[in-house]
Every structure is written in structure tokens, then in C-alpha cells.
Amino acid sequence: MYNETDFNLEAPVQEPDRQYYYIEQCRKLVQDIEQKKGRRLKACVNTFGCQMNARDSEKLIGILKEIGYEMTEEEDCDFVLFNTCTVRENANTRVYGRLGQLKNYKKKNPQMMIALCGCMMQEPHVVEKIKTTYGYVNLIFGTHNIYKFAELIYNSFQSERLLIDIWKDTDKIVEDLPNERKFPFKTGINIMFGCDNFCTYCIVPYVRGRERSRNPKDIVREIKRHVAGGVKEVMLLGQNVNSYGKNLEEPVTFAKLLEEVEKIDGLERIRFMTPHPKDLSDDLIEVMRKSKKICHHIHLPLQSGSTKLLAKMNRKYTKEQYLELVAKIKERIPDISLTTDIIVGFPGETEEDFNDTLDVVRQAEFDSAYTFIYSKRTGTPAALMDDQISETVVKQRFDRLLALIQDTSSRLTAKRVGTVQRVLVESMNEQDETLVTGRLENNSVVHFAGDESMIGGLYDVKLLEAKGFYYMGERV
Ligand code: 5AD
Ligand code: SF4
């Protein structure tokens, strides 16, 4: 076990022992620097992008804390890590902007370490640009080796030069590393990594590699550990949770995994993200219907309502199949909340295709939808497609879609007024200290009278008033 590692010996070859060895080595280095400077060293992690990155950052922060850094929100500190996203071009632009600002901090504090990781770093042209334009960066690593963070920091401390460690892919999953949570009462749990779907617009399969599932036993063990530490709600994370477990030595379905997680005593709420509409099983709907813990909320990315565009996107379902699936879910779980992702302006999108999207939005009645303007990603098949759509047309369509979504969403929000909902209290209200703020099963926010002792607890709350994106309520 890692507790018994002898730190006078060479680094162990086995994981996670090897990383615990490097954590200890880094801790000594950090203590030395702290003594010389006469103050604590501070680290700041900034996360861009999705829930996967948010969870990865929790793990990375766990390692930084073990090493001895005090965490801060200020980038003007001793160790800055950007966990980057590259799903759309504007995510990249923001990273470059922030990186530019770090240069001044480093001038003041030359020992400052700057590290970059995440999806953007899996793209060779990005690494080239950083090498040539942002020479003051110390460390770059990718999405496949975050478990090695302590070892990378150690090596980076020993070197004046930029250290780059990017892997193309891996089948390795390292369990039992230090684990930090942003919230004491909820956390994300990776159940699988990577994606094999290759939607033609999407860079994820190229930067996150092939699909690999964690063992159900490891997942349950991790959740039990979090629950023992106060967690009430988990979000099971995967690019397509429906294909969870297919490639394990002993295959397991996602529905079966949910049943196992449901059995964990003390766990109160289960969420998951993201199921692909092409293979959402009847078993899954049934498990959700029967469950006492799984939130009645499904995030079901539509992307487009046009069968023609869906085929060009390689989504493997038609407009009709999507609508049938929605109807089936609503029939079996009448109080289900549906949310979705939609891309506007995919190459070749005609007015007719876009009207199909509006039509699905009208029929499916989403509680809310994330809408994205198509962003061309180098290396994806869609980047080479003819017929890229002009910015003006896309902007107009985007605004029309948004108006429709806001309309449906405010209608649905209003419809819930008067109902009693189960709410997990997450914080004190920022403006009014007599109120607490919590979330419903569908992730909507509600404010109601309460105090600090209620944070992390579940309460029944009657929704009294809908105010755009949130509700006012009262405890019943
Ligand atoms: N352009 C715009 N949106 C994209 N998404 C993924 N790739 C792109 C892209 N190239 C959106 C999809 C996905 C969400 C996470 O990001 O809607 O579901
Ligand atoms: Fe991208 Fe499609 Fe995989 Fe989602 S399922 S990560 S959209 S390729």
C-alpha cells in the first residue's frame, strides 16, 4: 500500500504508489521554498469547459493540496494551472487571452509555475503555438495522464525548460489517487472516459481518446467513500453513458450500474450525463421510473432536428426516432424534465433543416437547452464539408431558436409553480442572508427561508413564484 512507501528508495513502478512517492517529494520541495520565502505557497486552478473537466480539476486540486499548496482564486500566485477545453474555438481564444495576462505576474514572481492541461493540449498545433508564443509556460500535459500530475510537477521543479508530456491515447485507468471536492455534498464521478461516436463536428474523440469504462466495483467504492465524507448527490459522467460497460471483461449495462449505485446507503440523489439518443435503453427508463434516488431529469442532446443533417453529423437517429424516444420517456416518467444541446449552422443547414430543429423544440418541450453556433474544428470531418453557413444567417437562426426556447422554458417553469419539489440546499443566498439556495431535480434553482445548518440537506419545498431562471419557495 502507498502508506508504507519507503521514500529513501527509488520511485516505485506501480501506480498509485508511484504518485504518492512523488507527492511526498514535491511536498519537501514546496516546504523548502516556503521556508526561504517565509510564507505559504499558493496555487490557482482555472477550469474551462464541461463537467468532465470540472471533475478532473477536483482531482488535480486534490494533488496540489496534498503537495502543500494553499488554494486561491487569484491567478497572481505561485502555481497556476489552466484546465482547457477545445470543443469550440471561443474556448481556445479565452485560454490564450488569460495566458497573456499571466506573463506580468510571472515577471513579478519569476519562480511562478504555469501549467496547462486538458483537451486543447491534445492538439499539436496548440502546443506548437505555446512553445513559440508563450515561452514562459513551465508544463504542458494532456487528458490521458492527469493521474501523473505529482510526477510532472516534480520533474518540472527540476527543470528550467518547458516540460511537455502528451499521450495520444491510453487504456490505463489509475484508481485511488487523492481526491478533492469543490462542494462537500455533491460531486461528479467518472464512470467512463473517451468517446467512440465520432460525431462529424466533434473534436472530443480525438482529444479524449477511445472509450474505456471503469470497473463497477471501483465506481461503487469511490461513491461510498464520498458518501462517508458527506456527499448526498453524485453525477455519473461519461461522453455517452449508454455505452458504459460494453467493453469490460465482464460486460455490465448502464442501467445495471445505476441499480448498484442506488443501493448505496446515505446517497440521496443520482444524476448522470450524457446519454446519447441513439441507444437509450428501455431498461434505463425503467430503472429511472422505479428509482427513489435518480433525478427525473434527462439531458438528451438533439444537435439538430433535421434527419438529413443528423445523418451528416453521424448521430445515428432521425428526427422521428428522437421524437418517439421523447414521447416514450414522457409516457413512462410523466414528471421528467428534458434538457438538450443544439448546434446551429452546421455545414449545409438550409432554412428547411433549421425549421425541423424548431419543430422538434416545439414538440419535445425542453426545460432548457444549450445552444451553440457551429464551430469548425480542424481535424474533424465536418471541417472539410462544403457549404459552411454565413455568419449573418447563423446569427439570425440562433436568435430565433433562443426566443423559442425561452418561451417554452418560461411556460414550463410557470407550470411548476404550486408544486412541492425535493430540494438539495447548496448555499446561503448571496443577497439575502435569511434565505438558502438549492436545486430541484431538474437542476433549477430555488431560494427559500432557511439557515446555514441546512446546507447539504434535502428538503421538500413548495414553489411559490417563478422568476425567469429561478423560483422563490417555502419549506413544507
Ligand atoms: N461546434 C459547436 N458545438 C459543438 N458541440 C460539440 N462540438 C461542437 C462544435 N464543433 C456541442 C454539442 C455537444 C456540446 C457539449 O457541445 O452540442 O453536445
Ligand atoms: Fe462529441 Fe458525439 Fe462523442 Fe458527444 S457523442 S463527445 S458530441 S463525438
PDB file of C-alpha atoms in Angstrom, residues 127-344:
ATOM      1  CA  VAL A 127       1.344  23.021 -28.283  1.00  0.00           C
ATOM      2  CA  GLU A 128       3.397  24.492 -31.154  1.00  0.00           C
ATOM      3  CA  LYS A 129       1.805  27.901 -30.635  1.00  0.00           C
ATOM      4  CA  ILE A 130       2.501  27.820 -26.889  1.00  0.00           C
ATOM      5  CA  LYS A 131       6.113  26.842 -27.492  1.00  0.00           C
ATOM      6  CA  THR A 132       6.660  29.738 -29.861  1.00  0.00           C
ATOM      7  CA  THR A 133       4.450  32.478 -28.365  1.00  0.00           C
ATOM      8  CA  TYR A 134       4.146  31.727 -24.648  1.00  0.00           C
ATOM      9  CA  GLY A 135       7.678  30.673 -23.716  1.00  0.00           C
ATOM     10  CA  TYR A 136       7.090  31.353 -20.021  1.00  0.00           C
ATOM     11  CA  VAL A 137       4.860  28.263 -19.587  1.00  0.00           C
ATOM     12  CA  ASN A 138       6.544  25.524 -17.477  1.00  0.00           C
ATOM     13  CA  LEU A 139       4.446  22.418 -18.005  1.00  0.00           C
ATOM     14  CA  ILE A 140       2.016  21.037 -20.581  1.00  0.00           C
ATOM     15  CA  PHE A 141       0.184  17.747 -20.230  1.00  0.00           C
ATOM     16  CA  GLY A 142      -2.948  16.261 -21.785  1.00  0.00           C
ATOM     17  CA  THR A 143      -6.100  14.392 -20.883  1.00  0.00           C
ATOM     18  CA  HIS A 144      -4.638  10.887 -20.570  1.00  0.00           C
ATOM     19  CA  ASN A 145      -2.029  11.417 -17.874  1.00  0.00           C
ATOM     20  CA  ILE A 146      -3.561  13.710 -15.280  1.00  0.00           C
ATOM     21  CA  TYR A 147      -3.010  10.985 -12.689  1.00  0.00           C
ATOM     22  CA  LYS A 148       0.733  11.699 -13.141  1.00  0.00           C
ATOM     23  CA  PHE A 149       0.386  15.348 -12.068  1.00  0.00           C
ATOM     24  CA  ALA A 150       2.630  14.994  -8.977  1.00  0.00           C
ATOM     25  CA  GLU A 151       5.390  13.330 -11.004  1.00  0.00           C
ATOM     26  CA  LEU A 152       5.120  16.021 -13.674  1.00  0.00           C
ATOM     27  CA  ILE A 153       5.311  18.817 -11.099  1.00  0.00           C
ATOM     28  CA  TYR A 154       8.362  17.150  -9.564  1.00  0.00           C
ATOM     29  CA  ASN A 155      10.107  16.904 -12.931  1.00  0.00           C
ATOM     30  CA  SER A 156       9.124  20.455 -13.748  1.00  0.00           C
ATOM     31  CA  PHE A 157      10.683  21.713 -10.489  1.00  0.00           C
ATOM     32  CA  GLN A 158      13.955  20.088 -11.602  1.00  0.00           C
ATOM     33  CA  SER A 159      13.979  21.741 -14.998  1.00  0.00           C
ATOM     34  CA  GLU A 160      14.249  25.290 -16.309  1.00  0.00           C
ATOM     35  CA  ARG A 161      12.725  24.271 -19.612  1.00  0.00           C
ATOM     36  CA  LEU A 162       9.159  23.711 -20.746  1.00  0.00           C
ATOM     37  CA  LEU A 163       8.150  20.137 -19.944  1.00  0.00           C
ATOM     38  CA  ILE A 164       5.661  18.559 -22.351  1.00  0.00           C
ATOM     39  CA  ASP A 165       4.012  15.193 -21.709  1.00  0.00           C
ATOM     40  CA  ILE A 166       1.163  14.429 -24.074  1.00  0.00           C
ATOM     41  CA  TRP A 167      -0.108  10.934 -24.794  1.00  0.00           C
ATOM     42  CA  LYS A 168      -2.104  10.107 -27.893  1.00  0.00           C
ATOM     43  CA  ASP A 169      -4.298   7.594 -26.100  1.00  0.00           C
ATOM     44  CA  THR A 170      -4.250   5.181 -23.189  1.00  0.00           C
ATOM     45  CA  ASP A 171      -6.117   2.206 -21.850  1.00  0.00           C
ATOM     46  CA  LYS A 172      -4.851   2.915 -18.350  1.00  0.00           C
ATOM     47  CA  ILE A 173      -7.198   3.951 -15.520  1.00  0.00           C
ATOM     48  CA  VAL A 174      -5.461   4.672 -12.201  1.00  0.00           C
ATOM     49  CA  GLU A 175      -7.626   4.364  -9.090  1.00  0.00           C
ATOM     50  CA  ASP A 176      -7.219   5.678  -5.533  1.00  0.00           C
ATOM     51  CA  LEU A 177      -5.444   8.969  -6.054  1.00  0.00           C
ATOM     52  CA  PRO A 178      -6.056  11.934  -3.723  1.00  0.00           C
ATOM     53  CA  ASN A 179      -9.474  13.329  -4.207  1.00  0.00           C
ATOM     54  CA  GLU A 180     -10.742  16.811  -3.556  1.00  0.00           C
ATOM     55  CA  ARG A 181     -14.344  18.014  -3.921  1.00  0.00           C
ATOM     56  CA  LYS A 182     -15.477  21.524  -4.770  1.00  0.00           C
ATOM     57  CA  PHE A 183     -18.701  21.026  -2.781  1.00  0.00           C
ATOM     58  CA  PRO A 184     -18.821  18.911   0.389  1.00  0.00           C
ATOM     59  CA  PHE A 185     -22.250  17.462  -0.521  1.00  0.00           C
ATOM     60  CA  LYS A 186     -22.045  16.695  -4.250  1.00  0.00           C
ATOM     61  CA  THR A 187     -19.506  15.519  -6.782  1.00  0.00           C
ATOM     62  CA  GLY A 188     -19.070  14.170 -10.277  1.00  0.00           C
ATOM     63  CA  ILE A 189     -17.959  10.555 -10.722  1.00  0.00           C
ATOM     64  CA  ASN A 190     -16.276   9.460 -13.935  1.00  0.00           C
ATOM     65  CA  ILE A 191     -17.752   6.159 -14.978  1.00  0.00           C
ATOM     66  CA  MET A 192     -16.006   6.098 -18.331  1.00  0.00           C
ATOM     67  CA  PHE A 193     -13.506   8.079 -20.351  1.00  0.00           C
ATOM     68  CA  GLY A 194     -13.237   8.931 -24.049  1.00  0.00           C
ATOM     69  CA  CYS A 195     -15.749   8.637 -26.871  1.00  0.00           C
ATOM     70  CA  ASP A 196     -16.116   6.316 -29.883  1.00  0.00           C
ATOM     71  CA  ASN A 197     -19.039   8.033 -31.561  1.00  0.00           C
ATOM     72  CA  PHE A 198     -17.222  10.391 -33.904  1.00  0.00           C
ATOM     73  CA  CYS A 199     -19.999  12.889 -34.498  1.00  0.00           C
ATOM     74  CA  THR A 200     -18.551  14.691 -37.501  1.00  0.00           C
ATOM     75  CA  TYR A 201     -18.392  18.163 -35.875  1.00  0.00           C
ATOM     76  CA  CYS A 202     -16.835  16.999 -32.630  1.00  0.00           C
ATOM     77  CA  ILE A 203     -13.201  17.081 -31.550  1.00  0.00           C
ATOM     78  CA  VAL A 204     -13.764  15.084 -28.348  1.00  0.00           C
ATOM     79  CA  PRO A 205     -12.954  11.583 -29.720  1.00  0.00           C
ATOM     80  CA  TYR A 206      -9.612  12.956 -30.959  1.00  0.00           C
ATOM     81  CA  VAL A 207      -8.624  14.658 -27.713  1.00  0.00           C
ATOM     82  CA  ARG A 208     -10.113  12.272 -25.153  1.00  0.00           C
ATOM     83  CA  GLY A 209      -9.315   9.032 -26.961  1.00  0.00           C
ATOM     84  CA  ARG A 210     -11.149   5.718 -27.170  1.00  0.00           C
ATOM     85  CA  GLU A 211     -13.950   4.741 -24.834  1.00  0.00           C
ATOM     86  CA  ARG A 212     -12.913   2.990 -21.600  1.00  0.00           C
ATOM     87  CA  SER A 213     -15.209   2.110 -18.709  1.00  0.00           C
ATOM     88  CA  ARG A 214     -14.251   1.917 -15.075  1.00  0.00           C
ATOM     89  CA  ASN A 215     -14.994  -1.221 -13.182  1.00  0.00           C
ATOM     90  CA  PRO A 216     -18.389  -1.046 -11.405  1.00  0.00           C
ATOM     91  CA  LYS A 217     -16.745  -2.131  -8.142  1.00  0.00           C
ATOM     92  CA  ASP A 218     -14.281   0.788  -8.294  1.00  0.00           C
ATOM     93  CA  ILE A 219     -17.121   3.219  -9.033  1.00  0.00           C
ATOM     94  CA  VAL A 220     -19.235   1.980  -6.117  1.00  0.00           C
ATOM     95  CA  ARG A 221     -16.212   2.018  -3.798  1.00  0.00           C
ATOM     96  CA  GLU A 222     -15.413   5.596  -4.765  1.00  0.00           C
ATOM     97  CA  ILE A 223     -19.007   6.739  -4.248  1.00  0.00           C
ATOM     98  CA  LYS A 224     -19.159   5.020  -0.834  1.00  0.00           C
ATOM     99  CA  ARG A 225     -16.016   6.878   0.163  1.00  0.00           C
ATOM    100  CA  HIS A 226     -17.547  10.212  -0.879  1.00  0.00           C
ATOM    101  CA  VAL A 227     -20.803   9.414   0.927  1.00  0.00           C
ATOM    102  CA  ALA A 228     -18.863   8.611   4.100  1.00  0.00           C
ATOM    103  CA  GLY A 229     -17.347  12.095   3.699  1.00  0.00           C
ATOM    104  CA  GLY A 230     -20.745  13.818   3.456  1.00  0.00           C
ATOM    105  CA  VAL A 231     -21.749  13.556  -0.214  1.00  0.00           C
ATOM    106  CA  LYS A 232     -25.520  13.338  -0.873  1.00  0.00           C
ATOM    107  CA  GLU A 233     -25.593  13.694  -4.648  1.00  0.00           C
ATOM    108  CA  VAL A 234     -23.444  12.225  -7.404  1.00  0.00           C
ATOM    109  CA  MET A 235     -23.386  12.955 -11.114  1.00  0.00           C
ATOM    110  CA  LEU A 236     -22.198   9.932 -13.120  1.00  0.00           C
ATOM    111  CA  LEU A 237     -20.118  11.247 -16.002  1.00  0.00           C
ATOM    112  CA  GLY A 238     -19.365   9.866 -19.453  1.00  0.00           C
ATOM    113  CA  GLN A 239     -19.480  11.131 -23.052  1.00  0.00           C
ATOM    114  CA  ASN A 240     -22.136   8.507 -23.752  1.00  0.00           C
ATOM    115  CA  VAL A 241     -23.207   6.771 -20.571  1.00  0.00           C
ATOM    116  CA  ASN A 242     -25.440   4.382 -22.569  1.00  0.00           C
ATOM    117  CA  SER A 243     -22.403   2.529 -23.825  1.00  0.00           C
ATOM    118  CA  TYR A 244     -20.990   2.180 -20.313  1.00  0.00           C
ATOM    119  CA  GLY A 245     -19.591  -1.253 -19.510  1.00  0.00           C
ATOM    120  CA  LYS A 246     -19.833  -2.777 -23.000  1.00  0.00           C
ATOM    121  CA  ASN A 247     -16.099  -3.303 -23.278  1.00  0.00           C
ATOM    122  CA  LEU A 248     -15.411  -4.502 -19.754  1.00  0.00           C
ATOM    123  CA  GLU A 249     -14.121  -8.047 -19.299  1.00  0.00           C
ATOM    124  CA  GLU A 250     -17.442  -8.806 -17.636  1.00  0.00           C
ATOM    125  CA  PRO A 251     -19.840  -6.523 -19.526  1.00  0.00           C
ATOM    126  CA  VAL A 252     -22.353  -4.508 -17.483  1.00  0.00           C
ATOM    127  CA  THR A 253     -25.085  -2.144 -18.661  1.00  0.00           C
ATOM    128  CA  PHE A 254     -25.521   1.436 -17.506  1.00  0.00           C
ATOM    129  CA  ALA A 255     -28.965   0.537 -16.139  1.00  0.00           C
ATOM    130  CA  LYS A 256     -27.367  -2.185 -14.012  1.00  0.00           C
ATOM    131  CA  LEU A 257     -24.698   0.197 -12.746  1.00  0.00           C
ATOM    132  CA  LEU A 258     -27.439   2.651 -11.694  1.00  0.00           C
ATOM    133  CA  GLU A 259     -29.146  -0.123  -9.737  1.00  0.00           C
ATOM    134  CA  GLU A 260     -25.906  -0.814  -7.892  1.00  0.00           C
ATOM    135  CA  VAL A 261     -25.344   2.870  -7.126  1.00  0.00           C
ATOM    136  CA  GLU A 262     -28.943   3.196  -5.916  1.00  0.00           C
ATOM    137  CA  LYS A 263     -28.173   0.632  -3.183  1.00  0.00           C
ATOM    138  CA  ILE A 264     -25.551   2.838  -1.535  1.00  0.00           C
ATOM    139  CA  ASP A 265     -26.825   3.838   1.910  1.00  0.00           C
ATOM    140  CA  GLY A 266     -26.700   7.536   2.649  1.00  0.00           C
ATOM    141  CA  LEU A 267     -26.585   8.538  -1.028  1.00  0.00           C
ATOM    142  CA  GLU A 268     -29.732  10.535  -1.746  1.00  0.00           C
ATOM    143  CA  ARG A 269     -29.561  11.704  -5.330  1.00  0.00           C
ATOM    144  CA  ILE A 270     -28.153  10.356  -8.566  1.00  0.00           C
ATOM    145  CA  ARG A 271     -27.712  12.311 -11.770  1.00  0.00           C
ATOM    146  CA  PHE A 272     -25.980  11.295 -14.973  1.00  0.00           C
ATOM    147  CA  MET A 273     -24.622  12.915 -18.090  1.00  0.00           C
ATOM    148  CA  THR A 274     -24.751  12.378 -21.047  1.00  0.00           C
ATOM    149  CA  PRO A 275     -26.923   9.699 -22.663  1.00  0.00           C
ATOM    150  CA  HIS A 276     -26.892   9.560 -26.480  1.00  0.00           C
ATOM    151  CA  PRO A 277     -30.368   9.376 -28.047  1.00  0.00           C
ATOM    152  CA  LYS A 278     -29.252   6.578 -30.423  1.00  0.00           C
ATOM    153  CA  ASP A 279     -29.039   3.924 -27.711  1.00  0.00           C
ATOM    154  CA  LEU A 280     -31.017   4.997 -24.633  1.00  0.00           C
ATOM    155  CA  SER A 281     -32.456   1.678 -23.478  1.00  0.00           C
ATOM    156  CA  ASP A 282     -35.913   0.749 -22.188  1.00  0.00           C
ATOM    157  CA  ASP A 283     -34.099  -0.757 -19.201  1.00  0.00           C
ATOM    158  CA  LEU A 284     -32.666   2.634 -18.338  1.00  0.00           C
ATOM    159  CA  ILE A 285     -36.099   4.283 -18.491  1.00  0.00           C
ATOM    160  CA  GLU A 286     -37.489   1.514 -16.301  1.00  0.00           C
ATOM    161  CA  VAL A 287     -34.696   1.823 -13.729  1.00  0.00           C
ATOM    162  CA  MET A 288     -35.276   5.587 -13.600  1.00  0.00           C
ATOM    163  CA  ARG A 289     -39.020   5.150 -13.229  1.00  0.00           C
ATOM    164  CA  LYS A 290     -38.652   2.797 -10.282  1.00  0.00           C
ATOM    165  CA  SER A 291     -35.762   4.575  -8.596  1.00  0.00           C
ATOM    166  CA  LYS A 292     -36.113   6.650  -5.449  1.00  0.00           C
ATOM    167  CA  LYS A 293     -32.792   8.393  -5.980  1.00  0.00           C
ATOM    168  CA  ILE A 294     -32.276   9.031  -9.687  1.00  0.00           C
ATOM    169  CA  CYS A 295     -33.350  12.574 -10.566  1.00  0.00           C
ATOM    170  CA  HIS A 296     -36.183  12.739 -13.079  1.00  0.00           C
ATOM    171  CA  HIS A 297     -34.078  14.734 -15.475  1.00  0.00           C
ATOM    172  CA  ILE A 298     -32.504  13.630 -18.742  1.00  0.00           C
ATOM    173  CA  HIS A 299     -30.086  15.720 -20.748  1.00  0.00           C
ATOM    174  CA  LEU A 300     -30.649  14.365 -24.253  1.00  0.00           C
ATOM    175  CA  PRO A 301     -28.579  16.189 -26.880  1.00  0.00           C
ATOM    176  CA  LEU A 302     -30.589  16.746 -30.053  1.00  0.00           C
ATOM    177  CA  GLN A 303     -27.939  18.678 -32.043  1.00  0.00           C
ATOM    178  CA  SER A 304     -30.335  19.092 -34.994  1.00  0.00           C
ATOM    179  CA  GLY A 305     -33.947  18.283 -35.792  1.00  0.00           C
ATOM    180  CA  SER A 306     -33.237  17.572 -39.461  1.00  0.00           C
ATOM    181  CA  THR A 307     -32.852  13.929 -40.407  1.00  0.00           C
ATOM    182  CA  LYS A 308     -30.606  14.952 -43.290  1.00  0.00           C
ATOM    183  CA  LEU A 309     -28.271  16.942 -41.031  1.00  0.00           C
ATOM    184  CA  LEU A 310     -28.335  14.270 -38.326  1.00  0.00           C
ATOM    185  CA  ALA A 311     -27.011  11.820 -40.921  1.00  0.00           C
ATOM    186  CA  LYS A 312     -24.276  14.282 -41.928  1.00  0.00           C
ATOM    187  CA  MET A 313     -23.446  14.674 -38.243  1.00  0.00           C
ATOM    188  CA  ASN A 314     -23.212  10.868 -37.859  1.00  0.00           C
ATOM    189  CA  ARG A 315     -25.710  10.933 -34.992  1.00  0.00           C
ATOM    190  CA  LYS A 316     -27.397   7.615 -35.973  1.00  0.00           C
ATOM    191  CA  TYR A 317     -31.013   8.682 -35.304  1.00  0.00           C
ATOM    192  CA  THR A 318     -33.692  10.507 -37.280  1.00  0.00           C
ATOM    193  CA  LYS A 319     -35.995  13.356 -36.302  1.00  0.00           C
ATOM    194  CA  GLU A 320     -38.833  10.857 -35.885  1.00  0.00           C
ATOM    195  CA  GLN A 321     -36.771   8.465 -33.756  1.00  0.00           C
ATOM    196  CA  TYR A 322     -35.777  11.302 -31.438  1.00  0.00           C
ATOM    197  CA  LEU A 323     -39.387  12.404 -31.035  1.00  0.00           C
ATOM    198  CA  GLU A 324     -40.527   8.818 -30.448  1.00  0.00           C
ATOM    199  CA  LEU A 325     -37.917   8.434 -27.736  1.00  0.00           C
ATOM    200  CA  VAL A 326     -39.063  11.661 -26.062  1.00  0.00           C
ATOM    201  CA  ALA A 327     -42.687  10.511 -26.202  1.00  0.00           C
ATOM    202  CA  LYS A 328     -41.768   7.133 -24.694  1.00  0.00           C
ATOM    203  CA  ILE A 329     -39.808   8.723 -21.843  1.00  0.00           C
ATOM    204  CA  LYS A 330     -42.620  11.174 -21.077  1.00  0.00           C
ATOM    205  CA  GLU A 331     -45.208   8.435 -21.135  1.00  0.00           C
ATOM    206  CA  ARG A 332     -43.285   6.278 -18.640  1.00  0.00           C
ATOM    207  CA  ILE A 333     -41.959   9.108 -16.449  1.00  0.00           C
ATOM    208  CA  PRO A 334     -44.576  11.875 -16.692  1.00  0.00           C
ATOM    209  CA  ASP A 335     -42.735  14.339 -14.435  1.00  0.00           C
ATOM    210  CA  ILE A 336     -39.473  14.031 -16.393  1.00  0.00           C
ATOM    211  CA  SER A 337     -37.514  17.201 -17.217  1.00  0.00           C
ATOM    212  CA  LEU A 338     -35.722  17.192 -20.533  1.00  0.00           C
ATOM    213  CA  THR A 339     -32.848  19.414 -21.497  1.00  0.00           C
ATOM    214  CA  THR A 340     -30.752  19.348 -24.634  1.00  0.00           C
ATOM    215  CA  ASP A 341     -27.846  20.651 -26.725  1.00  0.00           C
ATOM    216  CA  ILE A 342     -28.442  22.131 -30.171  1.00  0.00           C
ATOM    217  CA  ILE A 343     -25.968  23.235 -32.816  1.00  0.00           C
ATOM    218  CA  VAL A 344     -26.976  25.992 -35.236  1.00  0.00           C
TER     219      VAL A 344
END
